[in-house]
Protein backbone atom coordinates (compact mmCIF):
# COMPACT_ATOMS: atom_id res chain seq x y z
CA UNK A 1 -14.52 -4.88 13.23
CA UNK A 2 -12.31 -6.22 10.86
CA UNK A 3 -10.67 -2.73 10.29
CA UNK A 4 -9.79 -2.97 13.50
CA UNK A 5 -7.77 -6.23 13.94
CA UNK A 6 -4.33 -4.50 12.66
CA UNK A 7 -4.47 -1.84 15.28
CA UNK A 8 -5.40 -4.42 18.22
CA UNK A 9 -2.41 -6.75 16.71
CA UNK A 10 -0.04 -3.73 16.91
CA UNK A 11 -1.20 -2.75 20.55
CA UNK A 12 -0.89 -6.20 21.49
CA UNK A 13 2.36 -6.38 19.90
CA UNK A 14 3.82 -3.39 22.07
CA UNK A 15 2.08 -4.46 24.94
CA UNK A 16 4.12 -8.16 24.68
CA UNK A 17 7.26 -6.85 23.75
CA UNK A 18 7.38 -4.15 26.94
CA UNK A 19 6.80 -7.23 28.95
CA UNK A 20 9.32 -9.54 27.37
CA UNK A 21 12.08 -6.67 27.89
CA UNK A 22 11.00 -5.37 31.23
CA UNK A 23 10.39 -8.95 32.67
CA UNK A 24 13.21 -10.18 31.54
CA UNK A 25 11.93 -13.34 30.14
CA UNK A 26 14.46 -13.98 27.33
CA UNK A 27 16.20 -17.56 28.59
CA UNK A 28 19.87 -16.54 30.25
CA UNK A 29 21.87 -17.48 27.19
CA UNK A 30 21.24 -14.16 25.27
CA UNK A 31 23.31 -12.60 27.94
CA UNK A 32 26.14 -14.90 26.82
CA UNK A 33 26.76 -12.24 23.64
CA UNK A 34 27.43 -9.19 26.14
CA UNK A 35 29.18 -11.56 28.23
CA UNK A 36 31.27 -12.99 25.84
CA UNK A 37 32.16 -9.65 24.20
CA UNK A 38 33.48 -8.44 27.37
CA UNK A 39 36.09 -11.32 27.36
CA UNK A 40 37.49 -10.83 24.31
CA UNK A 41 40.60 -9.68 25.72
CA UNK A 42 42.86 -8.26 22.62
CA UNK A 43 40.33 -9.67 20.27
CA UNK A 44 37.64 -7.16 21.44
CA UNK A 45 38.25 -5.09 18.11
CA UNK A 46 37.32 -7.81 16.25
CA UNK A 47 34.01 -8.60 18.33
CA UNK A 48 32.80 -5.04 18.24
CA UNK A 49 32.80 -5.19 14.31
CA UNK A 50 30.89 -8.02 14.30
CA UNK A 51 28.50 -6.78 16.76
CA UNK A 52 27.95 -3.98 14.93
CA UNK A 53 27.36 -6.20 11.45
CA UNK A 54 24.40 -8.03 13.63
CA UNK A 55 23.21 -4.78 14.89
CA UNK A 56 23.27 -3.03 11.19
CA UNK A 57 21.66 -5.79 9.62
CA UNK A 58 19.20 -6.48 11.94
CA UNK A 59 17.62 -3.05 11.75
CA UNK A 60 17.86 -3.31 8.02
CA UNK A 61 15.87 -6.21 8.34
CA UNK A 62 13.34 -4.50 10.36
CA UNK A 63 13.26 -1.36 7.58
CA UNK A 64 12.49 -4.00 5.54
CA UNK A 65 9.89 -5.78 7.14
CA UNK A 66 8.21 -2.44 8.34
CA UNK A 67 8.70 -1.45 4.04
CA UNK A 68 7.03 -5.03 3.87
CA UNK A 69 3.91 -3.99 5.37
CA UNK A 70 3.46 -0.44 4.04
CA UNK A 71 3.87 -1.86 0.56
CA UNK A 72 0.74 -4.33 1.19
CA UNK A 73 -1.45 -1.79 2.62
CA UNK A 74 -0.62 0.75 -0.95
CA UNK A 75 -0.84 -2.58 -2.87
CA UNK A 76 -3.90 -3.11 -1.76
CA UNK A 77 -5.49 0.22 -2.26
CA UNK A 78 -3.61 0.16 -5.62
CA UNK A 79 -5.84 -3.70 -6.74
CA UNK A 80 -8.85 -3.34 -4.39
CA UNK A 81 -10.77 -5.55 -6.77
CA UNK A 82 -7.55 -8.07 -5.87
CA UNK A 83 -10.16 -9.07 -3.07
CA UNK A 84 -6.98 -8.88 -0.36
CA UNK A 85 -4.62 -10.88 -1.68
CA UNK A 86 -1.58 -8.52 -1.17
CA UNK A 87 -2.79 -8.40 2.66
CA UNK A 88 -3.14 -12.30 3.03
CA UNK A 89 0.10 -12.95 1.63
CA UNK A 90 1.69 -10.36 3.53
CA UNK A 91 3.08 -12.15 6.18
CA UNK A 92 5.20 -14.83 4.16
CA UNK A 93 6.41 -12.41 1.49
CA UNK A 94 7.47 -10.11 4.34
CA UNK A 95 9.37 -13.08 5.55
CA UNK A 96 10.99 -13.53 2.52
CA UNK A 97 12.57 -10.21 2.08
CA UNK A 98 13.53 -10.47 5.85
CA UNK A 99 15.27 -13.38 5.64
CA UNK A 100 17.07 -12.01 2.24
CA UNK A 101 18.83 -9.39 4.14
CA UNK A 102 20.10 -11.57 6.79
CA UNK A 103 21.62 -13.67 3.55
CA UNK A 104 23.16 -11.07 1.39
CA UNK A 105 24.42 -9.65 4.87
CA UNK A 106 27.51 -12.24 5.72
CA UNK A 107 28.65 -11.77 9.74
CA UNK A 108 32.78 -11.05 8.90
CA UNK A 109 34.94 -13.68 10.05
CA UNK A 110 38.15 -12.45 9.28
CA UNK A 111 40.09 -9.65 11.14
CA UNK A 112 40.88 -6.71 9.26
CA UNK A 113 44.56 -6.51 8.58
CA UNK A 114 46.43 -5.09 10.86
CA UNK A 115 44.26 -5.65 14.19
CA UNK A 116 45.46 -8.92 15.01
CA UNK A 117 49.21 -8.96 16.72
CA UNK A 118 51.69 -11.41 15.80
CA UNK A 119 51.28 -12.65 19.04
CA UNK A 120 47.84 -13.75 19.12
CA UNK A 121 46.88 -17.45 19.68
CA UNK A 122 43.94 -18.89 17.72
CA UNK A 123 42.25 -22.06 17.68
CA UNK A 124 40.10 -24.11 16.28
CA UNK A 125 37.05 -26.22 16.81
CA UNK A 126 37.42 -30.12 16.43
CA UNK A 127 33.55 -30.98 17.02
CA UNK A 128 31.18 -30.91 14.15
CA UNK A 129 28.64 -28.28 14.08
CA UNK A 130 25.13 -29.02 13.27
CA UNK A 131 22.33 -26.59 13.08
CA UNK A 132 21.03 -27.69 16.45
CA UNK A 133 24.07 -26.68 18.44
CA UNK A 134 22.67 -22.66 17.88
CA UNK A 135 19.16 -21.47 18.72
CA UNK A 136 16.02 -22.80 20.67
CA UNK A 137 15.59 -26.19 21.38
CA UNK A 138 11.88 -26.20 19.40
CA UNK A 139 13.74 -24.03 16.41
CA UNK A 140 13.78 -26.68 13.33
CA UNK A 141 10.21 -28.83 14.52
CA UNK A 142 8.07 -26.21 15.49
CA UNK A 143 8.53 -24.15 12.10
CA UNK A 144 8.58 -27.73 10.54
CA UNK A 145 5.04 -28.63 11.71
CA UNK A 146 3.60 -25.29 11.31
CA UNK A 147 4.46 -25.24 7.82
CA UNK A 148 3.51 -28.67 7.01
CA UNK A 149 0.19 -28.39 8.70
CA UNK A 150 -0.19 -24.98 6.91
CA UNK A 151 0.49 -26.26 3.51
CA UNK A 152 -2.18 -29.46 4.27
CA UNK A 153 -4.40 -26.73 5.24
CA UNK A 154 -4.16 -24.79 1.83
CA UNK A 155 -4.48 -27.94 0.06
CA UNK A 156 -7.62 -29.08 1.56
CA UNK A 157 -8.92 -25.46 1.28
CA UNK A 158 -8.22 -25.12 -2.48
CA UNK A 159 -9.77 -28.43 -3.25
CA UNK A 160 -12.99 -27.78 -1.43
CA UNK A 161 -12.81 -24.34 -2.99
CA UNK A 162 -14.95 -23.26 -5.85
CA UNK A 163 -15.06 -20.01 -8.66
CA UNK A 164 -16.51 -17.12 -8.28
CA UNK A 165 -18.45 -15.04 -10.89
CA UNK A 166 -14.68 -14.19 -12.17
CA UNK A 167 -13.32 -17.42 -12.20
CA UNK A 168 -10.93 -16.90 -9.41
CA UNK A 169 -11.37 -19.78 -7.09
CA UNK A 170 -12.05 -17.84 -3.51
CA UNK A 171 -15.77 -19.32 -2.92
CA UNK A 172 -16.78 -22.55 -1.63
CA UNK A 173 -20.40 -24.36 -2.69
CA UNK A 174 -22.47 -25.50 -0.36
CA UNK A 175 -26.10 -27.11 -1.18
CA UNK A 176 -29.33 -24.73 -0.04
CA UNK A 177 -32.73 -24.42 -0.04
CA UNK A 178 -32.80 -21.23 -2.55
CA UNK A 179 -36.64 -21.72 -3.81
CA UNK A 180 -39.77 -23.62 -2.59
CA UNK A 181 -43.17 -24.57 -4.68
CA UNK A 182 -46.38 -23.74 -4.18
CA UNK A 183 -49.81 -24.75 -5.17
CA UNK A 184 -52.93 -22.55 -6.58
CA UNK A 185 -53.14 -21.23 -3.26
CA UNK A 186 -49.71 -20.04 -2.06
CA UNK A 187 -48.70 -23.41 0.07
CA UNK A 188 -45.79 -24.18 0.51
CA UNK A 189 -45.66 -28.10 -0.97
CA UNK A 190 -42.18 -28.48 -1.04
CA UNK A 191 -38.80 -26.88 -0.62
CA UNK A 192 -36.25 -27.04 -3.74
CA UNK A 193 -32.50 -27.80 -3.21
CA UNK A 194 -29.96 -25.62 -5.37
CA UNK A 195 -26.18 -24.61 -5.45
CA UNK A 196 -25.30 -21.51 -3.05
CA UNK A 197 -21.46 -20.24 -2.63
CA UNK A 198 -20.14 -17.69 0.11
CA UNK A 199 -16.97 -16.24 0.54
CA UNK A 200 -14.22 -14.93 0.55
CA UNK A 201 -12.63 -18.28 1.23
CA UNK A 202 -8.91 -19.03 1.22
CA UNK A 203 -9.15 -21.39 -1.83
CA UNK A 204 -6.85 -21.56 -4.54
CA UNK A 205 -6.78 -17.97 -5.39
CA UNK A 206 -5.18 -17.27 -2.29
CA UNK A 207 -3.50 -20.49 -1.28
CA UNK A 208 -1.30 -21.07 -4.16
CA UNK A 209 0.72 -17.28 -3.65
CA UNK A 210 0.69 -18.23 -0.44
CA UNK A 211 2.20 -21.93 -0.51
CA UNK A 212 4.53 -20.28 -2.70
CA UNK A 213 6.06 -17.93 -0.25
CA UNK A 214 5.80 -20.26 2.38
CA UNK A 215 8.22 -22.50 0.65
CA UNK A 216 10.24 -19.82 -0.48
CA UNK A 217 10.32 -18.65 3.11
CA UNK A 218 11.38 -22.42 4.47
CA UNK A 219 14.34 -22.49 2.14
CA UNK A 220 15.92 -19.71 2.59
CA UNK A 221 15.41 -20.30 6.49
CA UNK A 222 16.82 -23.37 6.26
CA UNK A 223 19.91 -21.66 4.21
CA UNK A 224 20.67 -19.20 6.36
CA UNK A 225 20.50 -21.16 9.22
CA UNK A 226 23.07 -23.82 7.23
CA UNK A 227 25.21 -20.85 6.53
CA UNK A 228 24.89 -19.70 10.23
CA UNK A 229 26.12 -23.14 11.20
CA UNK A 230 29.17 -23.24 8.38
CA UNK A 231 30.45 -19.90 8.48
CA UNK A 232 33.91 -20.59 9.38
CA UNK A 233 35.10 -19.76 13.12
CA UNK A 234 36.60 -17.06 14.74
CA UNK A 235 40.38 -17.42 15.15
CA UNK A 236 40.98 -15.62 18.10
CA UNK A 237 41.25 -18.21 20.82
CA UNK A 238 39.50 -15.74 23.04
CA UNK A 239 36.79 -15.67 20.53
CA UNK A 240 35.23 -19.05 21.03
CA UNK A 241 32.83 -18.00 23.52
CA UNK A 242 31.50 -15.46 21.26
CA UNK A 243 31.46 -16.51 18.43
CA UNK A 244 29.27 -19.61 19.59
CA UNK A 245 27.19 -16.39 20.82
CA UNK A 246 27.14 -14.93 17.58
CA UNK A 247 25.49 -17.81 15.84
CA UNK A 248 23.14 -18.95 18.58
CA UNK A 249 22.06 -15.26 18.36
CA UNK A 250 21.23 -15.96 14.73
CA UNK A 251 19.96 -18.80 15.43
CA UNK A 252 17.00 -17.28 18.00
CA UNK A 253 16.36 -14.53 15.11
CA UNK A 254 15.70 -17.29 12.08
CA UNK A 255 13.75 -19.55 14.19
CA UNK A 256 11.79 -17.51 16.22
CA UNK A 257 10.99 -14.75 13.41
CA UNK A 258 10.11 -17.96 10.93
CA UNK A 259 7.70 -19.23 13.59
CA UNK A 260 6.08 -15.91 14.32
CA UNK A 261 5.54 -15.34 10.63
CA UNK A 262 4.02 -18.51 9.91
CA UNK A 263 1.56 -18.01 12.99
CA UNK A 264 0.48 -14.54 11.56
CA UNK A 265 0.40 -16.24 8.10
CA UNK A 266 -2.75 -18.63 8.90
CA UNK A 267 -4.44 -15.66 10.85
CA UNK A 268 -6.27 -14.33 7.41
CA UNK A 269 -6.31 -17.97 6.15
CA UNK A 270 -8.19 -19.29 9.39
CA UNK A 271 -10.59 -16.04 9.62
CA UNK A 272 -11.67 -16.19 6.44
CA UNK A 273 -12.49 -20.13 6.48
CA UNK A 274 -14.36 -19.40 9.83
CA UNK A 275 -16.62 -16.89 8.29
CA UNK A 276 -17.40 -18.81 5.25
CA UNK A 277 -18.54 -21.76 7.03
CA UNK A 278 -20.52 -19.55 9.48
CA UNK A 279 -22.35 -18.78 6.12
CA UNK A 280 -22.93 -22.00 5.28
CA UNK A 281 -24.34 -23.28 8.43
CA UNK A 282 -27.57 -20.51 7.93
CA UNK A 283 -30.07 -22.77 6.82
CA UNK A 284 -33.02 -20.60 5.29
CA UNK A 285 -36.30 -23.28 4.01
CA UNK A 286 -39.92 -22.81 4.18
CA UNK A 287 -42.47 -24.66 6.09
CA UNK A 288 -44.72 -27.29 4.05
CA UNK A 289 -48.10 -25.40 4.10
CA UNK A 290 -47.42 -22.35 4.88
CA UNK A 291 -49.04 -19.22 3.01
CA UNK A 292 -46.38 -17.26 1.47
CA UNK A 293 -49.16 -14.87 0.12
CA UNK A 294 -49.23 -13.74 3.93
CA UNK A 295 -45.73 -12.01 4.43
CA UNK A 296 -44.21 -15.80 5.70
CA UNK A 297 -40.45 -15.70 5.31
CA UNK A 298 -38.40 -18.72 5.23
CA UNK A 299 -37.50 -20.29 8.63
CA UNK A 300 -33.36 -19.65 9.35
CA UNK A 301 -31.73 -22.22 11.39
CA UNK A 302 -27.95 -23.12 11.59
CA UNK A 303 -26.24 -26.11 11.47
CA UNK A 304 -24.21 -26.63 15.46
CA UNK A 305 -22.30 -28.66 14.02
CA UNK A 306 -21.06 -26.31 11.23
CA UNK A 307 -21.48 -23.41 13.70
CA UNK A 308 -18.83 -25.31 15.93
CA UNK A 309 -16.64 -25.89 13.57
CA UNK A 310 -16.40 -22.03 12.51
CA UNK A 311 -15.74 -21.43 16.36
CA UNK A 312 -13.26 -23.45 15.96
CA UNK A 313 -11.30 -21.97 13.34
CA UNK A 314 -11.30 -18.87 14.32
CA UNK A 315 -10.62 -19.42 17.80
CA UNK A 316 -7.77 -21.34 16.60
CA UNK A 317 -6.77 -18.20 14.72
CA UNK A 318 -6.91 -16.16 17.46
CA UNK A 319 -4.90 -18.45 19.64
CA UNK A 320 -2.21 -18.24 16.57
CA UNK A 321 -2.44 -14.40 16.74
CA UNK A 322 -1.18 -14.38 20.35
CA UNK A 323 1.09 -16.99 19.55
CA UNK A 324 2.67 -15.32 17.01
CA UNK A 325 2.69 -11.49 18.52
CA UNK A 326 4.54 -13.42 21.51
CA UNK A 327 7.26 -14.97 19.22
CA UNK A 328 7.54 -11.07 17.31
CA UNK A 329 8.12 -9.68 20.90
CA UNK A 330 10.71 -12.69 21.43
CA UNK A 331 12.13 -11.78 18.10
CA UNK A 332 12.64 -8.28 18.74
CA UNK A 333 13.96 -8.62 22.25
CA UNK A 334 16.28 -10.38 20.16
CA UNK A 335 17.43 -7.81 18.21
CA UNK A 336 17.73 -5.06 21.11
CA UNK A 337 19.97 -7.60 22.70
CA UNK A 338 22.72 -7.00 20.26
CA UNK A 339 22.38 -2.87 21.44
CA UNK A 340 22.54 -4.15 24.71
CA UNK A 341 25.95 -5.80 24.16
CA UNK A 342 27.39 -2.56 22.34
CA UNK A 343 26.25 0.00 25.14
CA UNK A 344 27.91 -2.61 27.99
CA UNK A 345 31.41 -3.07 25.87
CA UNK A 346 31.65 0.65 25.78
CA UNK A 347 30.83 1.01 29.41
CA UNK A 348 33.26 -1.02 30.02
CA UNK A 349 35.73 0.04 27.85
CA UNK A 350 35.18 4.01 29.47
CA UNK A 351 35.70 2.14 33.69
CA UNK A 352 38.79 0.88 31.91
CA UNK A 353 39.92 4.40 30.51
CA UNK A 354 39.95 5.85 34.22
């Protein structure tokens, strides 16, 4: 079953992101990019390039990400005794190199020479910018709390977390009934209480790579959305309704493609936490005075409340795998946007040919 959690992820994925484009569920201001493009009037040269930059570097960042992923599968072939680590951490370090491109890829601000007339007007914006002004309404808190209550979640992991016959902290203890003693003949007179561990569990072993990226992956979020906001304006005076398109463009990609990786990131984390304490709710303990001489096993009950609580988790990790193959479709219907914009400009460039 668990083999087969990628593939229903990817299907899932497709099946959102047809739905998202064909539905047409993207808010109205996306349109604002085509929209804006169209009015660039003499500028238009200018708004092409840079719609071309977001379109270039956007599928780079995709190459990447899609790079991202094939890498952690051969990784993980490569270190099978890594017990998964380079597919748990996946998510965030794919992040991080996605994220990376968008940095090292600047959106040009400056004509190139010659394509501006000497009578062209520009202007310039007297209202500060803040990082607010571009993107989704929930784009700084909801990536906020999801990381914060992701990094409390490591933390309490790794400190309930225990070794493992290598010393790599991925088990948790629990306390068990693992032998019982008998008298001369073969009752059961009482149970004795030892040590028992299951696992994997997302304790330090896997938390602290993890943590790592994740705050990796917050900084240079929260970089490239403060460069998004600074980047100096367009000077074309015809350019100020695009370029406030531009960056709330970049703004949607940051916010919703930090969100959706954070979501997939406590998928593993969550999954694996639910199993282990489905382990340690199995309560296995002989009767007092049984015969053990007669083929008697020990009684297995579970604990509901432990049981419950396993539910929990991974329900909860389902509910963040829909979440965040929702915000991937969002993403991406972000991204085919910017071809959308292109493929209107030149349509209307050819009506204006004949």
């Amino acid at each position: 079953m668990g083999n087969l959690i990628p593939i229903f992820a990817i299907v899932g994925f497709a099946v959102v992101l047809i739905v998202v484009l064909r539905r047409d569920l993207l808010p109205q201001s996306r349109k604002s990019l085509t929209n804006s493009m169209l009015g660039a009037g003499n500028d238009r040269q200018q708004a092409e390039r840079i719609v071309q930059t977001l379109r270039r570097r956007n599928v780079a960042a995709v190459i990447v990400a899609v790079l991202g992923g094939v890498a952690a599968l051969v990784l993980h072939q490569a270190f099978i005794k890594s017990g998964g680590l380079t597919l748990v951490a996946a998510p965030a370090a794919i992040w991080v190199l996605v994220v990376l491109v968008l940095i090292c890829w600047p959106i040009p601000y400056e004509p190139k020479a010659g394509s501006v007339s000497n009578g062209t007007r520009v202007s310039a914006g007297l209202i500060p910018r803040t990082t607010r002004m571009f993107g989704p309404a929930w784009g700084i808190v909801l990536p906020l709390v999801l990381f914060t209550v992701s990094i409390l979640g490591i933390v309490v992991a790794g400190i309930l977390s225990s070794a493992d016959d290598r010393g790599l902290y991925r088990q948790i203890s629990f306390q068990s009934a693992s032998e019982a003693m008998v008298d001369e003949n073969m009752v059961v007179t009482q149970n004795i209480m030892g040590v028992s561990s299951t696992g994997p569990f997302p304790g330090w072993y896997y938390g602290l790579p993890v943590a790592i990226l994740l705050v990796l992956g917050l900084l240079l979020t929260l970089l490239a959305l403060n460069k998004n906001t600074r980047r100096p304006s367009l000077r074309g005076e015809s350019l100020v309704e695009f370029d406030a398109a531009v960056r709330t463009h970049n703004g949607y990609v940051l916010s919703s493609g930090f969100s959706a990786f954070l979501c997939l990131q406590a998928v593993p984390l969550l999954w694996m936490a639910a199993a282990a304490v489905y382990n340690m709710s199995q309560r296995t303990a002989y009767v007092v005075g049984q015969k053990v001489d007669e083929g008697a096993g020990a009684d297995v009950s579970y604990d509901p409340w432990q049981v419950a609580f396993s539910w929990s988790l991974g329900g909860l990790g389902v509910l963040l795998l829909i979440v965040g193959i929702v915000l991937l479709g969002y993403l991406i219907s972000w991204v085919v946007s910017a071809y959308s914009a292109e493929a209107k400009n030149s349509n209307a460039r050819l009506g204006s040919h004949t």
